[in-house]
XYZ file of C-alpha atoms in Angstrom:
683
model
C 25.645 26.446 -10.714
C 28.299 23.797 -8.079
C 24.983 22.406 -6.932
C 23.536 21.853 -10.336
C 27.100 20.223 -12.034
C 27.372 17.743 -8.867
C 22.913 16.750 -9.380
C 23.783 16.874 -13.343
C 26.893 14.465 -12.717
C 25.218 12.035 -10.018
C 22.698 11.112 -12.363
C 25.042 10.539 -15.176
C 26.863 8.360 -13.263
C 23.829 6.588 -12.089
C 22.837 6.065 -15.656
C 25.958 4.993 -17.210
C 26.183 2.558 -14.175
C 22.807 0.950 -15.262
C 23.756 0.510 -18.560
C 26.043 -1.207 -17.969
C 24.302 -3.630 -15.338
C 22.173 -4.209 -17.982
C 25.252 -5.053 -20.498
C 27.173 -7.050 -17.809
C 24.572 -8.880 -16.591
C 22.900 -10.571 -19.382
C 26.624 -11.255 -21.031
C 27.295 -13.172 -17.802
C 23.850 -15.033 -18.731
C 25.651 -15.954 -21.692
C 29.380 -16.231 -20.937
C 29.254 -16.702 -17.319
C 33.242 -18.070 -17.911
C 33.964 -14.572 -19.113
C 32.187 -12.445 -16.293
C 33.283 -11.680 -12.496
C 31.255 -10.785 -9.954
C 32.960 -7.668 -9.964
C 31.608 -6.741 -12.849
C 28.379 -6.526 -11.391
C 29.563 -5.029 -8.475
C 30.896 -1.715 -9.750
C 27.610 -0.865 -11.517
C 25.350 -1.479 -8.373
C 27.885 0.957 -6.793
C 28.332 3.450 -9.311
C 24.102 3.494 -9.292
C 23.709 4.248 -5.694
C 26.597 6.471 -5.221
C 24.747 8.633 -8.664
C 21.359 7.812 -6.922
C 23.136 9.941 -3.304
C 24.960 12.586 -4.992
C 22.020 13.255 -7.189
C 18.991 12.900 -4.175
C 21.174 14.526 -1.308
C 22.269 17.657 -4.129
C 18.724 18.282 -4.401
C 18.022 18.560 -0.608
C 20.981 21.104 -0.369
C 19.802 22.643 -3.678
C 16.674 23.599 -1.464
C 17.393 23.910 1.579
C 19.738 26.388 0.058
C 17.368 28.612 -1.513
C 19.546 27.530 -4.848
C 17.128 29.339 -6.996
C 19.319 29.107 -10.409
C 18.275 25.095 -10.217
C 15.220 25.192 -12.262
C 13.463 22.653 -9.348
C 14.602 24.810 -7.003
C 12.684 27.901 -8.574
C 9.615 26.428 -9.785
C 8.996 24.305 -6.228
C 10.229 26.390 -3.043
C 10.760 29.934 -1.774
C 12.357 31.566 0.852
C 9.158 31.660 3.046
C 8.605 27.747 3.187
C 9.503 25.638 6.538
C 12.404 23.935 6.737
C 10.839 20.830 6.670
C 8.205 21.536 3.668
C 11.463 22.827 1.887
C 13.022 18.723 2.414
C 9.516 17.003 1.229
C 9.421 19.733 -1.735
C 12.214 16.882 -2.997
C 9.256 14.353 -3.118
C 6.249 16.935 -3.932
C 7.134 17.380 -7.581
C 7.626 15.283 -10.590
C 11.073 15.938 -11.041
C 12.045 15.542 -7.747
C 9.483 12.526 -7.080
C 11.956 10.926 -10.055
C 14.770 11.251 -8.100
C 13.413 9.956 -5.166
C 12.622 6.885 -7.254
C 15.682 6.213 -8.466
C 17.619 6.487 -4.927
C 14.955 3.555 -3.565
C 15.761 1.603 -6.816
C 19.017 1.916 -6.567
C 19.136 0.500 -2.918
C 16.800 -2.628 -3.874
C 19.115 -3.230 -6.348
C 21.802 -3.515 -3.868
C 20.194 -5.373 -1.483
C 19.731 -7.990 -4.627
C 23.136 -7.585 -5.383
C 24.377 -9.160 -1.781
C 22.359 -11.846 -3.215
C 24.589 -13.094 -5.953
C 27.628 -14.673 -4.623
C 28.573 -15.535 -7.738
C 28.337 -15.545 -11.593
C 27.159 -19.027 -11.429
C 24.030 -18.120 -10.143
C 21.941 -17.562 -13.034
C 18.558 -16.386 -11.674
C 19.964 -13.678 -9.452
C 22.250 -12.057 -12.524
C 19.524 -12.185 -14.136
C 17.351 -9.805 -11.709
C 20.476 -7.380 -11.658
C 20.509 -7.641 -14.912
C 16.305 -6.540 -15.140
C 17.006 -4.136 -12.569
C 19.883 -2.267 -14.791
C 17.059 -2.109 -17.344
C 14.528 -0.993 -15.551
C 17.233 1.764 -13.303
C 18.406 3.009 -16.923
C 14.632 3.995 -17.964
C 14.338 5.729 -14.585
C 17.977 7.423 -14.478
C 16.565 8.104 -18.257
C 13.955 10.200 -17.224
C 15.828 11.998 -15.011
C 18.493 12.612 -17.515
C 15.877 14.196 -20.205
C 12.209 15.281 -19.609
C 12.012 15.200 -15.712
C 15.277 17.089 -15.503
C 15.620 19.022 -12.183
C 18.821 20.009 -11.833
C 18.573 22.480 -14.872
C 20.702 25.636 -14.701
C 18.477 29.486 -15.052
C 20.527 32.269 -16.575
C 18.149 34.572 -15.064
C 17.470 33.108 -11.315
C 14.051 34.966 -9.767
C 14.506 36.279 -6.467
C 12.344 33.721 -4.732
C 9.928 30.901 -6.238
C 6.084 30.289 -5.608
C 6.996 27.484 -2.679
C 5.265 24.115 -2.802
C 1.933 22.912 -4.176
C -0.583 24.212 -1.357
C -1.594 20.913 -0.196
C 1.426 19.832 0.237
C 2.913 21.842 3.088
C -0.201 21.975 4.739
C -0.022 18.289 7.195
C 3.477 16.167 8.592
C 1.883 13.541 6.794
C 3.574 14.683 3.969
C 6.884 13.522 5.112
C 5.924 10.219 5.150
C 3.040 9.599 2.808
C 5.103 9.647 -0.264
C 7.616 8.145 0.658
C 6.100 5.074 1.550
C 3.591 4.935 -1.715
C 7.337 5.353 -3.579
C 9.276 2.359 -1.243
C 5.980 0.513 -2.038
C 5.862 0.888 -5.771
C 9.732 0.862 -6.534
C 10.070 -2.819 -4.049
C 8.307 -4.888 -6.506
C 10.454 -4.195 -9.211
C 12.776 -6.736 -7.196
C 10.195 -9.998 -7.952
C 9.375 -8.761 -11.754
C 13.350 -8.750 -11.850
C 13.349 -12.240 -10.113
C 10.216 -13.715 -12.333
C 11.663 -12.150 -15.511
C 14.926 -13.780 -15.007
C 13.137 -16.923 -14.181
C 11.569 -16.873 -17.567
C 14.725 -16.275 -19.232
C 16.412 -18.890 -17.979
C 14.012 -21.637 -18.242
C 14.203 -21.753 -14.597
C 10.687 -21.494 -12.937
C 9.948 -23.345 -9.788
C 10.015 -21.718 -6.106
C 13.570 -20.561 -5.972
C 12.509 -17.134 -7.109
C 9.616 -16.507 -5.073
C 11.817 -17.942 -1.701
C 14.058 -15.206 -3.108
C 11.493 -12.353 -3.238
C 9.758 -13.243 -0.160
C 11.279 -10.203 2.277
C 11.224 -8.120 -0.601
C 7.883 -8.454 -1.753
C 6.607 -8.628 2.043
C 8.395 -4.962 2.515
C 7.480 -3.592 -0.376
C 3.547 -4.435 0.662
C 3.940 -3.578 4.022
C 5.471 0.261 2.868
C 2.298 0.201 -0.014
C -0.580 -0.946 3.095
C 1.204 1.594 5.169
C 1.558 4.639 2.459
C -2.568 3.552 1.728
C -3.306 4.208 5.469
C -1.596 7.630 5.975
C -2.628 8.561 2.203
C -6.190 8.168 3.374
C -5.586 9.894 7.333
C -3.632 12.736 5.536
C -7.167 13.233 2.892
C -9.369 12.921 6.305
C -6.946 15.670 8.074
C -5.875 18.039 5.264
C -9.027 18.423 2.970
C -11.826 18.833 5.345
C -14.180 16.905 3.052
C -14.845 14.705 5.995
C -14.005 11.752 4.380
C -10.879 9.325 3.979
C -11.358 7.068 0.605
C -13.263 9.503 -2.461
C -12.474 6.648 -5.207
C -10.600 9.497 -6.562
C -7.974 8.057 -9.714
C -4.841 8.462 -8.058
C -6.050 6.726 -5.370
C -7.325 3.814 -7.025
C -4.121 3.600 -8.676
C -2.077 2.903 -5.715
C -4.809 0.502 -4.385
C -4.838 -2.167 -7.550
C -0.949 -2.878 -7.484
C -1.621 -3.293 -3.656
C -4.999 -6.176 -4.436
C -2.903 -7.810 -6.754
C 0.278 -8.071 -4.633
C -2.228 -9.547 -1.531
C -3.235 -12.331 -4.255
C 0.443 -13.023 -5.203
C 1.328 -13.478 -2.004
C -1.359 -16.279 -1.027
C -0.238 -17.643 -4.190
C 3.191 -17.649 -3.444
C 1.894 -19.772 -0.005
C -0.307 -22.335 -2.547
C 3.204 -22.947 -4.673
C 5.779 -23.406 -2.182
C 3.353 -25.667 -0.028
C 2.035 -27.837 -2.860
C 3.360 -26.719 -5.898
C 0.283 -25.464 -8.154
C -0.210 -22.188 -9.741
C 2.499 -21.021 -10.842
C 2.243 -19.615 -14.143
C -0.469 -17.780 -11.857
C 1.958 -16.502 -9.972
C 3.772 -15.089 -12.897
C 1.005 -13.237 -14.249
C 0.203 -11.593 -10.474
C 3.815 -10.383 -10.756
C 4.133 -8.673 -14.020
C 0.913 -7.270 -13.604
C 1.523 -5.876 -9.946
C 5.137 -4.172 -11.585
C 3.253 -2.741 -15.033
C 0.179 -1.155 -12.467
C 2.930 0.526 -10.522
C 4.340 1.937 -13.819
C 0.646 2.573 -14.831
C 0.140 4.259 -11.233
C 2.885 6.242 -11.551
C 1.823 7.478 -15.457
C -1.466 8.589 -13.992
C -0.165 10.734 -10.905
C 2.273 12.595 -13.280
C 0.464 13.020 -16.189
C -2.924 15.094 -17.653
C -4.926 12.124 -18.258
C -7.550 12.112 -15.254
C -8.428 14.995 -13.326
C -6.986 13.988 -9.710
C -6.294 16.182 -6.478
C -3.142 14.392 -6.856
C -2.098 15.050 -9.914
C 0.025 17.866 -9.443
C 1.645 18.364 -12.575
C 1.874 17.977 -16.158
C 5.101 16.848 -18.003
C 6.387 15.501 -21.499
C 7.491 12.262 -18.545
C 4.119 11.200 -18.900
C 4.153 9.385 -22.486
C 7.392 8.192 -21.626
C 6.087 6.243 -18.733
C 3.316 5.424 -21.123
C 5.744 4.023 -23.279
C 7.803 2.553 -20.292
C 4.256 0.428 -19.412
C 3.767 -0.832 -22.858
C 7.567 -2.105 -23.341
C 6.861 -3.783 -19.499
C 3.126 -5.149 -20.422
C 3.928 -6.524 -24.314
C 7.836 -7.469 -23.247
C 6.663 -9.649 -19.989
C 3.861 -11.125 -21.250
C 5.543 -12.403 -24.294
C 8.235 -13.932 -22.229
C 5.514 -15.700 -20.154
C 3.683 -16.620 -23.151
C 6.978 -17.961 -25.250
C 8.056 -20.127 -21.737
C 4.137 -21.647 -20.574
C 4.837 -24.859 -22.015
C 7.252 -25.121 -19.189
C 5.055 -23.602 -16.582
C 2.583 -26.200 -16.316
C 2.363 -27.565 -13.157
C 2.617 -31.119 -12.102
C 0.000 -31.068 -9.384
C -3.577 -30.172 -9.638
C -6.438 -28.650 -7.411
C -7.757 -31.973 -5.855
C -11.058 -29.943 -4.041
C -12.281 -26.548 -4.289
C -13.271 -27.133 -0.942
C -9.885 -27.185 0.854
C -7.338 -24.639 1.968
C -5.400 -24.100 -1.255
C -9.004 -24.257 -2.783
C -9.772 -21.179 -0.509
C -6.741 -19.191 -1.548
C -7.400 -19.559 -5.052
C -11.043 -18.294 -4.143
C -9.661 -15.644 -2.560
C -7.097 -14.133 -5.800
C -9.985 -14.207 -7.939
C -11.678 -12.420 -5.674
C -8.288 -10.119 -4.892
C -7.991 -9.785 -8.956
C -12.120 -9.097 -9.584
C -11.454 -6.093 -6.951
C -8.291 -5.243 -8.818
C -10.255 -5.403 -12.337
C -13.459 -3.307 -11.259
C -11.270 -0.162 -9.821
C -9.300 0.081 -12.438
C -11.896 -0.041 -15.269
C -14.206 2.570 -13.336
C -10.632 4.111 -12.724
C -9.708 4.799 -16.777
C -12.773 3.928 -18.378
C -13.447 7.819 -18.503
C -9.969 8.267 -20.194
C -10.618 5.332 -23.018
C -14.490 6.974 -23.795
C -12.733 10.471 -23.962
C -10.088 9.183 -26.272
C -12.487 7.119 -28.981
C -15.274 9.290 -28.413
C -14.443 12.730 -27.681
C -16.945 13.105 -24.919
C -15.890 13.180 -21.445
C -17.696 11.480 -18.516
C -17.102 9.845 -15.369
C -17.556 7.406 -12.964
C -17.865 8.420 -9.802
C -18.559 6.897 -5.816
C -21.788 5.246 -6.521
C -20.468 2.539 -8.860
C -17.491 1.473 -6.609
C -19.851 1.489 -3.327
C -21.885 -0.727 -5.345
C -19.118 -2.751 -7.061
C -16.644 -2.672 -3.853
C -19.208 -3.922 -0.873
C -20.118 -7.208 -2.442
C -16.804 -8.355 -3.428
C -14.864 -7.005 -0.164
C -17.923 -8.923 2.221
C -16.687 -12.207 0.119
C -13.674 -11.783 0.864
C -13.712 -11.343 4.747
C -15.642 -14.659 4.153
C -13.191 -16.419 1.874
C -10.515 -14.919 4.295
C -12.473 -16.029 7.903
C -13.033 -19.832 6.045
C -9.841 -20.291 4.570
C -7.347 -21.009 7.690
C -9.791 -23.747 9.191
C -9.820 -25.892 5.837
C -7.213 -27.956 5.457
C -4.754 -29.090 2.619
C -6.187 -31.173 -0.191
C -10.007 -31.406 0.646
C -12.268 -31.048 3.403
C -15.413 -32.388 4.996
C -18.128 -30.539 6.155
C -18.563 -32.128 9.440
C -14.736 -31.164 10.337
C -15.110 -27.616 8.712
C -18.213 -26.876 11.064
C -16.257 -27.721 13.947
C -13.641 -25.898 13.117
C -16.423 -23.013 12.560
C -18.489 -23.315 15.288
C -16.320 -21.459 18.183
C -15.125 -18.524 16.085
C -18.670 -18.804 14.597
C -20.634 -18.776 18.377
C -18.641 -15.913 18.770
C -19.621 -13.431 16.066
C -23.537 -14.149 16.517
C -23.023 -13.211 20.219
C -21.527 -9.785 19.185
C -24.356 -9.263 15.884
C -27.039 -10.318 18.375
C -25.704 -7.696 21.244
C -25.454 -4.894 18.681
C -29.072 -5.706 17.376
C -29.859 -5.829 20.942
C -28.565 -2.352 21.642
C -30.472 -0.784 18.979
C -27.729 -1.027 15.706
C -30.742 -1.882 12.888
C -27.235 -1.356 9.810
C -27.168 -5.376 8.052
C -23.751 -3.923 7.181
C -22.090 -3.214 10.103
C -24.019 -6.536 11.917
C -22.580 -8.085 9.506
C -19.215 -6.801 8.953
C -18.646 -7.206 12.892
C -20.368 -11.324 12.654
C -17.228 -11.733 10.349
C -15.180 -9.325 12.253
C -15.853 -11.245 15.399
C -15.465 -14.417 14.049
C -11.764 -13.927 12.533
C -10.143 -12.511 15.872
C -11.420 -15.285 17.617
C -10.110 -17.890 15.619
C -6.777 -16.384 15.661
C -6.777 -16.272 19.026
C -7.531 -19.886 19.584
C -5.776 -20.681 17.284
C -2.878 -18.784 19.081
C -4.139 -20.425 22.504
C -4.069 -24.023 21.700
C -0.876 -23.568 19.642
C 0.748 -23.156 23.183
C 1.465 -25.346 25.693
C 0.607 -23.128 28.568
C -1.102 -19.636 28.786
C 1.844 -17.508 29.934
C 2.941 -14.560 27.697
C 5.977 -15.479 27.403
C 4.951 -18.561 25.725
C 2.776 -16.874 23.489
C 5.242 -14.571 22.138
C 7.918 -17.177 21.561
C 4.668 -19.151 19.455
C 4.377 -15.654 17.701
C 8.195 -14.728 17.489
C 9.158 -18.248 16.045
C 6.452 -18.327 13.852
C 6.546 -14.598 12.491
C 5.347 -15.364 8.791
C 2.357 -16.813 9.847
C 1.406 -14.911 12.774
C 2.400 -11.796 10.677
C -0.693 -12.930 8.204
C -2.818 -13.342 11.369
C -1.869 -9.801 12.486
C -2.818 -8.383 8.606
C -5.912 -10.153 8.697
C -6.762 -8.673 12.321
C -6.027 -5.576 10.541
C -8.120 -5.600 7.589
C -11.007 -6.249 9.287
C -11.129 -3.399 12.047
C -10.359 -1.660 8.368
C -13.425 -2.816 7.220
C -14.761 -2.869 10.448
C -14.624 1.396 10.163
C -15.323 1.601 6.532
C -18.966 -0.182 7.742
C -19.684 1.831 10.318
C -19.022 5.077 9.310
C -20.621 4.757 5.760
C -24.150 3.740 7.986
C -23.652 5.229 11.467
C -22.636 8.428 11.040
C -23.808 11.798 11.142
C -23.597 14.711 9.103
C -24.859 17.999 9.067
C -24.198 21.776 8.157
C -24.596 25.059 9.738
C -24.368 28.887 9.529
C -23.222 30.113 12.584
C -23.106 33.877 13.827
C -20.821 34.764 16.998
C -22.184 33.117 20.094
C -25.003 31.238 17.683
C -25.169 27.700 18.563
C -26.355 24.604 17.143
C -27.163 20.767 18.605
C -25.479 17.809 16.911
C -24.413 14.274 17.708
C -25.441 14.800 21.719
C -23.241 18.168 21.793
C -23.836 21.488 21.385
C -21.536 23.686 19.148
C -20.980 27.361 19.805
C -19.428 29.541 17.249
C -17.284 32.431 19.470
C -15.123 33.707 17.392
C -11.713 33.847 14.580
C -8.629 35.221 15.019
C -5.678 35.567 11.540
C -2.674 34.365 11.942
C 0.002 35.298 10.390
C 2.726 32.637 9.439
C 5.814 32.627 7.509
C 4.523 30.794 3.988
C 0.683 31.362 4.786
C -2.297 33.608 6.234
C -4.615 31.476 8.402
C -8.059 32.229 9.718
C -8.657 30.287 12.725
C -12.785 29.596 14.327
C -13.267 28.730 17.446
C -15.920 26.271 18.803
C -16.605 25.552 22.468
C -18.177 21.792 22.015
C -20.288 20.861 24.970
C -21.543 18.084 26.398
C -24.058 19.445 29.103
C -23.118 22.283 30.705
C -18.977 21.345 29.802
C -17.097 22.270 28.094
C -15.190 18.870 26.809
C -13.650 19.955 23.513
C -12.293 23.905 21.793
C -12.326 23.021 17.880
C -10.187 25.389 15.667
C -10.913 24.654 12.257
C -9.192 27.304 9.528
C -8.721 28.215 6.289
C -5.080 28.731 5.362
C -4.080 31.122 2.521
C -1.417 30.510 0.462
C 0.457 33.461 -2.092
C 1.094 30.804 -4.824
C -2.590 30.003 -4.834
C -5.538 31.603 -4.601
C -8.645 29.362 -3.209
C -7.717 29.135 0.919
C -6.999 25.262 1.955
C -9.168 24.464 4.755
C -7.746 22.694 7.643
C -10.595 20.349 9.825
C -10.240 19.618 13.362
C -10.728 16.611 14.553
C -11.470 15.395 18.000
C -10.757 11.805 18.346
C -12.048 9.777 21.183
C -12.013 6.210 21.483
C -15.758 6.334 20.843
C -15.975 8.620 18.240
C -14.417 11.474 15.871
C -16.324 14.984 16.330
C -14.843 16.644 12.581
C -15.548 19.804 12.057
C -14.236 22.156 8.777
C -15.032 24.956 8.162
C -16.481 26.389 4.127
C -16.602 29.847 4.461
C -15.826 32.638 7.192
C -17.214 35.944 6.669
C -18.832 39.089 7.788
C -18.609 38.005 11.311
C -20.230 34.367 9.862
C -19.603 30.987 9.605
C -20.639 28.480 7.707
C -19.428 25.038 8.979
C -19.995 21.296 8.281
C -20.169 18.948 11.122
C -19.482 15.362 11.537
C -19.720 12.632 13.914
C -18.013 9.424 12.979
C -18.125 6.226 15.981
C -15.185 4.181 16.466
C -12.560 5.765 13.791
C -9.922 5.138 15.473
C -10.170 1.817 14.062
C -9.298 2.248 10.737
C -5.868 4.183 11.510
C -5.504 1.173 13.519
C -6.028 -1.356 11.774
C -4.027 -0.264 8.756
C -1.335 0.043 10.540
C -1.883 -3.382 11.950
C -2.024 -4.317 8.041
C 1.583 -3.142 7.966
C 2.742 -3.600 10.938
C 1.847 -7.798 10.368
C 3.460 -7.620 6.906
C 6.841 -6.348 8.467
C 6.306 -8.941 11.371
C 6.426 -11.619 8.716
C 9.706 -10.789 6.955
C 11.733 -12.831 10.006
C 9.704 -15.231 9.220
C 11.803 -18.319 7.021
C 10.447 -19.663 3.308
C 10.287 -23.622 3.279
C 12.930 -24.840 2.260
C 11.334 -27.433 -0.615
C 7.918 -28.091 -1.961
C 5.478 -30.387 0.340
C 5.358 -33.836 -0.855
C 2.230 -34.657 -2.197
C 1.869 -38.093 -2.837
C -0.699 -40.299 -0.715
C 1.335 -40.850 1.770
C 2.417 -37.660 2.344
C -0.658 -37.069 2.030
C -1.822 -39.259 4.966
C 0.890 -37.868 6.965
C -0.279 -34.339 6.593
C -3.989 -35.462 7.216
C -5.369 -33.893 10.890
C -5.134 -35.634 14.428
C -8.232 -35.097 15.121
C -11.530 -32.655 14.130
C -10.197 -30.113 16.084
C -7.187 -29.789 14.465
C -8.032 -26.731 12.333
C -7.337 -24.172 14.897
C -3.695 -24.111 15.475
C -2.429 -24.538 12.040
C -3.899 -22.173 9.509
C -2.120 -21.001 6.388
C -1.673 -17.163 7.103
C -1.611 -14.452 4.510
C 1.286 -13.681 4.503
C 3.424 -17.708 4.842
C 2.814 -20.922 5.217
C 3.494 -21.457 8.775
C 5.782 -24.395 10.196
C 4.416 -26.882 12.466
C 3.511 -24.981 15.987
C 3.343 -26.869 19.335
C -0.395 -27.074 20.160
C -3.298 -29.975 19.323
C -3.712 -31.582 16.468
C -0.934 -30.129 13.944
C -0.942 -30.915 11.114
C 2.369 -32.182 10.034
C 5.194 -31.460 7.313
């Protein structure tokens, strides 16, 4: 009773504070002479306090097995290990919304630090819009997603978390990272809406949201790759991405946010694509709400859809309000958003960024269409249909190749216009390196066109980044190179993310075309030859844990006569779930992954799926590099003004020689400052 009352009090404090922040914020925009910063600070403090009390109280209730609290009774048990009791707070609907409001309150407090006085109309407006968003989510927790309901007759024990959510340690990391990414996009959305409302478009809102956008994008990047790793390590199906609707719902806003990061660079540098940036920000935030709706409703069949609740219609209604309200305000301000400058040539750096934007947006649209098409068909015809992996693969592969090509060519292209001779001289060393690697693969016997093509592009992009770093440095000492990386964090963070993306692309191509798979049914002592190894089933054992029963099989993996690995895949049976959850055994080496997953184990006989994935480590390393590049770029300083776009300035910015481009490419994450190497573009 006490914990439930404390948690409810925290929610109500947060709700009242959110309403106050929105009211005082919009009032300060109308009458700044009658407003003070304290009127904004106090509601933010109330939001943070209320959200913290609610979240901490929920965790305490879980840890102390307070089954009088409805959320604990429905999502925990006495036998649940402490770690998974903690993670249960975000493993089910009501608790995940509590985590959402806690993260949102934290981001709101960060925005408040930027707002020094009520004369900062852009910042005040952003706080007001964040207050509106917070009002909705605190309202959810106080109504249809209330975890603090008190049960008149508490059960003696609960069913525990969903079996998939207590089967691997990544549950402690993956969902919170996704929420940090999703909620973080509220900041650029709020500033964009404030800029439209206060009629102050331009680059100020881009500068002020740059770090928040990078942080959100980086967390979402890390969440996506760890989600793929979780799927690979937990579900036992041998893959890492199934184009599941909820997987897609997290990917789509990442794509549009990546497009926004690109186009924001162009607007800050050249003053163009202003309207496009507003569209991308509004779309990204709306897609985070749509993704949450897909996860927390029953409109799609997904392994990730753990709950069905009235929160689904509420989220859908909020999504409609965001889309209609946001784009209506955008339409009303459209005459003010026209950029004075125009794209001079598609064969330019800003042209390459525009192509990149269009490809990312097309990719997002294709994935969104394939995800929602079955929903629309069922809504209008009553028929149930599905869009499977073949559709997504058929559409995603050519777009991904085009994106890799744009990512490889774009950094070599000068601003305004490029001529073919200059572009060829800049591309030639990287293409030579890529051609040598791809030729080596063909000589080694690789016959996959996709793998050879991706290897060529990946090598070229990595070689270009390396050459760029070395030509920017006055000497090759590690300390000098690191000093350049540190001074140009935004730019080189983008290059690190580029390298991470090409590693991901390489891993996907290799796993799709060069992997091996087989299925075997073995009795004890029997073996199967697979991937150059001999896999022998040697027996099994049953292990009783506090929260589950594990039936683990043992396989010896021999290379020649040497035993190189003992694999122990298992089938885990949880009291709350009838069907066992398979936990595979994955043997990872720099050369390959050997993946062993049970499908059945009975009568002294096992059925097992065996997979061999070459270079699988590059997927996880590449994905983490993407996120690491974003975090490294956060420390970089955005430009303080829009570049001069007069003809005289254009001449001053022209490359000094035909070998100029490698040292001054514009990165994905930030427009770089001038470097110290040869042939710089000078501001």
